[in-house]
Coordinates of N, CA and C in Angstrom, one line a residue:
A1 N 167.1 -99.3 -39.8 CA 168.0 -99.2 -41.0 C 167.3 -99.8 -42.2
I2 N 167.6 -99.3 -43.3 CA 167.0 -99.8 -44.6 C 168.1 -100.6 -45.3
A3 N 167.8 -101.8 -45.7 CA 168.7 -102.6 -46.5 C 169.2 -101.9 -47.7
S4 N 170.4 -102.1 -48.1 CA 170.9 -101.4 -49.3 C 170.1 -101.9 -50.5
G5 N 169.7 -100.9 -51.3 CA 168.9 -101.3 -52.5 C 167.4 -101.3 -52.3
A6 N 167.0 -101.2 -51.0 CA 165.5 -101.3 -50.7 C 164.9 -100.0 -51.2
S7 N 163.6 -100.1 -51.6 CA 163.0 -99.0 -52.2 C 161.8 -98.5 -51.3
T8 N 161.5 -99.2 -50.2 CA 160.4 -98.7 -49.4 C 160.8 -98.5 -48.0
L9 N 160.7 -97.4 -47.4 CA 161.0 -97.0 -46.1 C 159.9 -97.5 -45.1
F10 N 158.6 -97.1 -45.5 CA 157.5 -97.5 -44.7 C 156.2 -97.3 -45.6
T11 N 155.1 -97.9 -45.2 CA 153.8 -97.7 -45.8 C 152.8 -97.3 -44.8
I12 N 151.8 -96.5 -45.2 CA 150.8 -96.1 -44.3 C 149.4 -96.4 -44.9
D13 N 148.6 -97.2 -44.2 CA 147.3 -97.6 -44.7 C 146.3 -96.4 -44.5
G14 N 145.3 -96.4 -45.4 CA 144.3 -95.3 -45.2 C 144.5 -94.2 -46.3
E15 N 143.9 -93.1 -46.0 CA 144.0 -92.0 -46.9 C 144.8 -90.9 -46.3
W16 N 145.9 -90.5 -46.9 CA 146.8 -89.4 -46.3 C 147.2 -88.5 -47.5
E17 N 147.6 -87.3 -47.1 CA 148.2 -86.4 -48.1 C 149.5 -86.0 -47.5
I18 N 150.6 -86.3 -48.2 CA 151.9 -85.9 -47.7 C 152.3 -84.6 -48.5
V19 N 152.4 -83.5 -47.8 CA 152.7 -82.3 -48.4 C 154.1 -82.1 -48.8
S20 N 155.0 -82.6 -48.0 CA 156.5 -82.6 -48.3 C 157.2 -83.6 -47.5
A21 N 158.4 -84.0 -47.9 CA 159.1 -85.0 -47.2 C 160.6 -84.7 -47.4
L22 N 161.4 -85.1 -46.3 CA 162.8 -84.9 -46.4 C 163.5 -86.1 -45.7
A23 N 164.5 -86.6 -46.3 CA 165.2 -87.7 -45.7 C 166.7 -87.5 -45.8
A24 N 167.5 -88.2 -45.0 CA 168.9 -88.0 -45.0 C 169.5 -89.4 -44.7
D25 N 170.7 -89.6 -45.3 CA 171.5 -90.8 -45.0 C 172.3 -90.6 -43.7
R26 N 173.1 -91.6 -43.3 CA 173.8 -91.6 -42.1 C 174.8 -90.4 -42.0
S27 N 175.2 -90.0 -43.2 CA 176.2 -88.8 -43.2 C 175.5 -87.5 -43.3
F28 N 174.1 -87.5 -43.1 CA 173.3 -86.3 -43.2 C 173.3 -85.7 -44.6
N29 N 173.5 -86.5 -45.6 CA 173.3 -86.1 -47.0 C 171.8 -86.2 -47.3
T30 N 171.3 -85.1 -47.8 CA 169.8 -85.0 -48.1 C 169.5 -85.9 -49.3
I31 N 168.4 -86.6 -49.1 CA 167.8 -87.5 -50.1 C 166.4 -87.1 -50.4
V32 N 166.1 -86.9 -51.7 CA 164.7 -86.5 -52.1 C 163.9 -87.8 -52.2
P33 N 163.0 -88.1 -51.3 CA 162.2 -89.3 -51.5 C 161.2 -89.3 -52.6
T34 N 160.9 -90.4 -53.1 CA 159.8 -90.5 -54.1 C 158.6 -90.9 -53.3
I35 N 157.5 -90.2 -53.4 CA 156.3 -90.5 -52.7 C 155.3 -91.1 -53.6
G36 N 154.9 -92.4 -53.3 CA 153.9 -93.1 -54.1 C 152.5 -92.6 -53.7
A37 N 151.6 -92.8 -54.6 CA 150.2 -92.4 -54.4 C 149.3 -93.6 -54.3
K38 N 149.7 -94.5 -53.5 CA 148.9 -95.7 -53.3 C 147.8 -95.4 -52.2
V39 N 146.6 -95.4 -52.6 CA 145.5 -95.1 -51.6 C 144.5 -96.2 -51.6
E40 N 144.3 -96.8 -50.5 CA 143.4 -97.9 -50.3 C 142.3 -97.5 -49.4
T41 N 141.1 -97.8 -49.8 CA 139.9 -97.5 -48.9 C 139.1 -98.8 -48.7
T42 N 138.6 -98.9 -47.5 CA 137.8 -100.0 -47.1 C 136.4 -99.6 -47.0
L43 N 135.5 -100.3 -47.8 CA 134.1 -99.9 -47.7 C 133.5 -100.6 -46.5
P44 N 132.5 -99.9 -45.8 CA 131.8 -100.5 -44.7 C 131.0 -101.7 -45.1
T45 N 130.8 -102.7 -44.2 CA 130.0 -103.9 -44.6 C 128.6 -103.8 -44.0
T46 N 128.3 -102.8 -43.2 CA 127.0 -102.6 -42.7 C 126.6 -101.2 -42.7
Y47 N 125.3 -100.9 -42.6 CA 124.8 -99.6 -42.4 C 125.1 -99.2 -40.9
A48 N 125.4 -97.9 -40.7 CA 125.7 -97.5 -39.4 C 125.5 -96.0 -39.3
L49 N 124.9 -95.6 -38.1 CA 124.7 -94.2 -37.8 C 125.5 -93.9 -36.6
G50 N 126.5 -93.0 -36.7 CA 127.4 -92.7 -35.5 C 126.8 -91.7 -34.6
Q51 N 127.4 -91.7 -33.4 CA 127.0 -90.7 -32.4 C 127.5 -89.3 -32.9
N52 N 126.7 -88.3 -32.8 CA 127.2 -87.0 -33.2 C 128.3 -86.5 -32.4
Y53 N 129.2 -85.6 -32.9 CA 130.3 -85.1 -32.2 C 130.5 -83.7 -32.5
P54 N 130.7 -82.8 -31.5 CA 130.6 -83.1 -30.1 C 129.2 -83.3 -29.6
N55 N 129.0 -83.9 -28.5 CA 127.7 -84.1 -27.8 C 127.9 -84.0 -26.3
P56 N 127.3 -83.0 -25.7 CA 126.5 -81.9 -26.1 C 127.3 -81.0 -27.0
F57 N 126.5 -80.2 -27.8 CA 127.1 -79.3 -28.7 C 126.5 -77.9 -28.7
N58 N 127.2 -76.9 -29.3 CA 126.7 -75.5 -29.4 C 127.6 -74.8 -30.4
P59 N 127.1 -74.3 -31.5 CA 125.8 -74.6 -32.1 C 125.8 -75.7 -33.2
T60 N 127.1 -76.2 -33.5 CA 127.2 -77.1 -34.6 C 127.7 -78.5 -34.1
T61 N 127.3 -79.5 -34.8 CA 127.7 -80.9 -34.5 C 127.8 -81.7 -35.8
E62 N 128.7 -82.7 -35.8 CA 128.9 -83.5 -37.0 C 128.2 -84.9 -36.8
I63 N 127.5 -85.3 -37.8 CA 126.9 -86.6 -37.7 C 127.5 -87.5 -38.8
G64 N 128.1 -88.6 -38.4 CA 128.7 -89.5 -39.3 C 127.8 -90.7 -39.6
F65 N 127.9 -91.3 -40.8 CA 127.2 -92.5 -41.1 C 127.9 -93.3 -42.2
S66 N 127.6 -94.6 -42.3 CA 128.2 -95.5 -43.2 C 127.2 -96.2 -44.0
L67 N 127.5 -96.4 -45.3 CA 126.7 -97.1 -46.2 C 127.5 -98.2 -46.9
P68 N 127.0 -99.5 -46.8 CA 127.8 -100.5 -47.5 C 127.5 -100.6 -49.0
Q69 N 126.5 -99.9 -49.5 CA 126.2 -99.8 -50.9 C 125.5 -98.4 -51.2
A70 N 125.5 -98.0 -52.4 CA 124.9 -96.8 -52.8 C 123.4 -96.9 -52.4
A71 N 122.8 -95.7 -51.9 CA 121.5 -95.8 -51.5 C 120.9 -94.4 -51.5
D72 N 119.6 -94.3 -51.5 CA 118.8 -93.0 -51.2 C 118.8 -92.9 -49.7
V73 N 119.3 -91.7 -49.3 CA 119.5 -91.5 -47.8 C 118.8 -90.3 -47.4
R74 N 118.2 -90.4 -46.2 CA 117.5 -89.3 -45.6 C 117.9 -89.3 -44.1
I75 N 118.3 -88.1 -43.7 CA 118.6 -87.9 -42.3 C 117.8 -86.7 -41.8
E76 N 116.9 -86.9 -40.9 CA 116.0 -85.9 -40.4 C 116.3 -85.7 -38.9
I77 N 116.0 -84.5 -38.4 CA 116.3 -84.1 -37.0 C 114.9 -83.7 -36.4
Y78 N 114.6 -84.3 -35.2 CA 113.3 -84.1 -34.5 C 113.6 -83.5 -33.1
N79 N 112.6 -82.7 -32.7 CA 112.6 -82.3 -31.3 C 111.9 -83.4 -30.4
T80 N 111.8 -83.1 -29.1 CA 111.3 -84.1 -28.2 C 109.7 -84.2 -28.4
L81 N 109.1 -83.3 -29.1 CA 107.7 -83.4 -29.4 C 107.4 -84.2 -30.6
G82 N 108.5 -84.7 -31.3 CA 108.4 -85.4 -32.5 C 108.2 -84.6 -33.8
Q83 N 108.4 -83.3 -33.6 CA 108.3 -82.4 -34.8 C 109.6 -82.4 -35.5
R84 N 109.6 -82.5 -36.8 CA 110.8 -82.5 -37.6 C 111.3 -81.0 -37.7
V85 N 112.5 -80.8 -37.3 CA 113.1 -79.4 -37.3 C 114.1 -79.2 -38.4
A86 N 114.6 -80.3 -39.0 CA 115.6 -80.1 -40.1 C 115.7 -81.4 -40.9
V87 N 116.0 -81.3 -42.1 CA 116.4 -82.4 -43.0 C 117.8 -82.2 -43.4
L88 N 118.7 -83.0 -42.8 CA 120.1 -82.8 -43.0 C 120.6 -83.4 -44.3
V89 N 120.0 -84.6 -44.7 CA 120.4 -85.3 -46.0 C 119.1 -85.8 -46.6
D90 N 119.1 -85.6 -47.9 CA 118.0 -86.1 -48.7 C 118.5 -86.3 -50.1
E91 N 119.3 -87.4 -50.3 CA 120.0 -87.5 -51.6 C 120.5 -89.0 -51.8
H92 N 120.8 -89.3 -53.0 CA 121.4 -90.6 -53.3 C 122.9 -90.5 -53.1
L93 N 123.5 -91.3 -52.2 CA 124.9 -91.3 -51.9 C 125.6 -92.6 -52.2
G94 N 126.8 -92.6 -52.6 CA 127.6 -93.8 -52.8 C 128.0 -94.5 -51.6
A95 N 128.4 -95.8 -51.7 CA 128.9 -96.5 -50.6 C 130.1 -95.9 -49.9
G96 N 130.2 -96.0 -48.6 CA 131.3 -95.4 -47.9 C 131.0 -94.7 -46.7
H97 N 131.9 -94.0 -46.1 CA 131.7 -93.3 -44.9 C 131.4 -91.8 -45.2
H98 N 130.4 -91.3 -44.6 CA 129.9 -89.9 -44.9 C 129.7 -89.2 -43.6
A99 N 129.7 -87.8 -43.7 CA 129.4 -87.0 -42.5 C 128.8 -85.7 -42.9
R100 N 127.9 -85.2 -42.1 CA 127.3 -83.9 -42.4 C 127.2 -83.1 -41.1
V101 N 127.3 -81.8 -41.2 CA 127.3 -80.9 -40.0 C 125.9 -80.3 -39.9
W102 N 125.4 -80.3 -38.7 CA 124.1 -79.6 -38.4 C 124.4 -78.3 -37.7
D103 N 123.9 -77.2 -38.2 CA 124.0 -75.9 -37.5 C 122.7 -75.6 -36.9
A104 N 122.7 -75.7 -35.5 CA 121.5 -75.6 -34.8 C 121.4 -74.2 -34.1
S105 N 122.1 -73.2 -34.7 CA 122.1 -71.9 -34.1 C 120.7 -71.2 -34.0
T106 N 119.8 -71.6 -34.8 CA 118.4 -71.1 -34.7 C 117.5 -71.9 -33.8
N107 N 118.0 -73.0 -33.3 CA 117.1 -73.9 -32.4 C 117.4 -73.7 -31.0
A108 N 116.4 -74.0 -30.2 CA 116.5 -73.9 -28.7 C 117.3 -75.0 -28.1
S109 N 117.9 -74.7 -26.9 CA 118.6 -75.8 -26.2 C 117.6 -76.9 -25.9
G110 N 118.2 -78.1 -25.9 CA 117.4 -79.3 -25.5 C 117.8 -80.5 -26.2
V111 N 117.1 -81.6 -26.0 CA 117.4 -82.9 -26.6 C 116.7 -83.0 -28.0
Y112 N 117.5 -83.5 -28.9 CA 117.0 -83.7 -30.3 C 117.3 -85.2 -30.7
F113 N 116.6 -85.6 -31.7 CA 116.8 -87.0 -32.2 C 117.1 -86.8 -33.7
Y114 N 118.1 -87.6 -34.1 CA 118.4 -87.7 -35.6 C 118.2 -89.1 -36.1
R115 N 117.6 -89.2 -37.3 CA 117.2 -90.5 -37.8 C 117.7 -90.7 -39.2
L116 N 118.4 -91.8 -39.4 CA 118.9 -92.2 -40.8 C 118.0 -93.2 -41.3
V117 N 117.5 -92.9 -42.5 CA 116.6 -93.9 -43.2 C 117.1 -94.2 -44.6
T118 N 117.2 -95.4 -44.9 CA 117.4 -95.9 -46.3 C 116.4 -97.0 -46.6
E119 N 116.4 -97.5 -47.8 CA 115.5 -98.6 -48.1 C 116.0 -99.9 -47.3
G120 N 115.2 -100.3 -46.4 CA 115.5 -101.5 -45.6 C 116.3 -101.3 -44.3
Y121 N 116.6 -100.0 -44.0 CA 117.4 -99.7 -42.8 C 117.0 -98.4 -42.2
A122 N 116.9 -98.3 -40.9 CA 116.6 -97.1 -40.2 C 117.2 -97.2 -38.8
E123 N 117.8 -96.0 -38.3 CA 118.4 -96.0 -37.0 C 118.2 -94.5 -36.5
T124 N 118.0 -94.4 -35.2 CA 117.8 -93.1 -34.5 C 118.7 -93.0 -33.3
R125 N 119.3 -91.8 -33.2 CA 120.1 -91.5 -32.0 C 119.7 -90.2 -31.4
K126 N 120.2 -89.9 -30.2 CA 119.8 -88.8 -29.4 C 121.1 -87.8 -29.3
M127 N 120.8 -86.5 -29.3 CA 121.9 -85.6 -29.1 C 121.3 -84.4 -28.2
M128 N 122.3 -83.6 -27.7 CA 121.8 -82.5 -26.8 C 122.5 -81.2 -27.3
L129 N 121.7 -80.2 -27.5 CA 122.1 -78.8 -27.8 C 122.1 -78.0 -26.5
L130 N 123.2 -77.5 -26.1 CA 123.3 -76.6 -24.9 C 123.8 -75.2 -25.3
K131 N 123.0 -74.2 -25.1 CA 123.4 -72.9 -25.4 C 123.7 -72.1 -24.2

């Protein structure tokens, strides 16, 4: 129950889009709620390269990564022979959480490595393409 005169029913942290809302009082009288646009985001505190999803994949997968500050970012994909097969990201990005999709439809099944490189940070992870 909401106290008489209260203006907030609930709050949701994070980023959300409410397309429509409907509320009713105890007598089932319709109430048109006011939707506030308070959006809070939390910036990451460390660099991170997430595990691709899905893994194994066919033929696309998403690679997520986090930047605590704006940086020049490069994500490259290599086969097991160490040959670069794709450059997924090569740009200056702002701080925050990012994701990119790799379409490997022209690549052979097998194990691949993806590497995130910024000034002062590098990380590599493994993924598997199954066709």
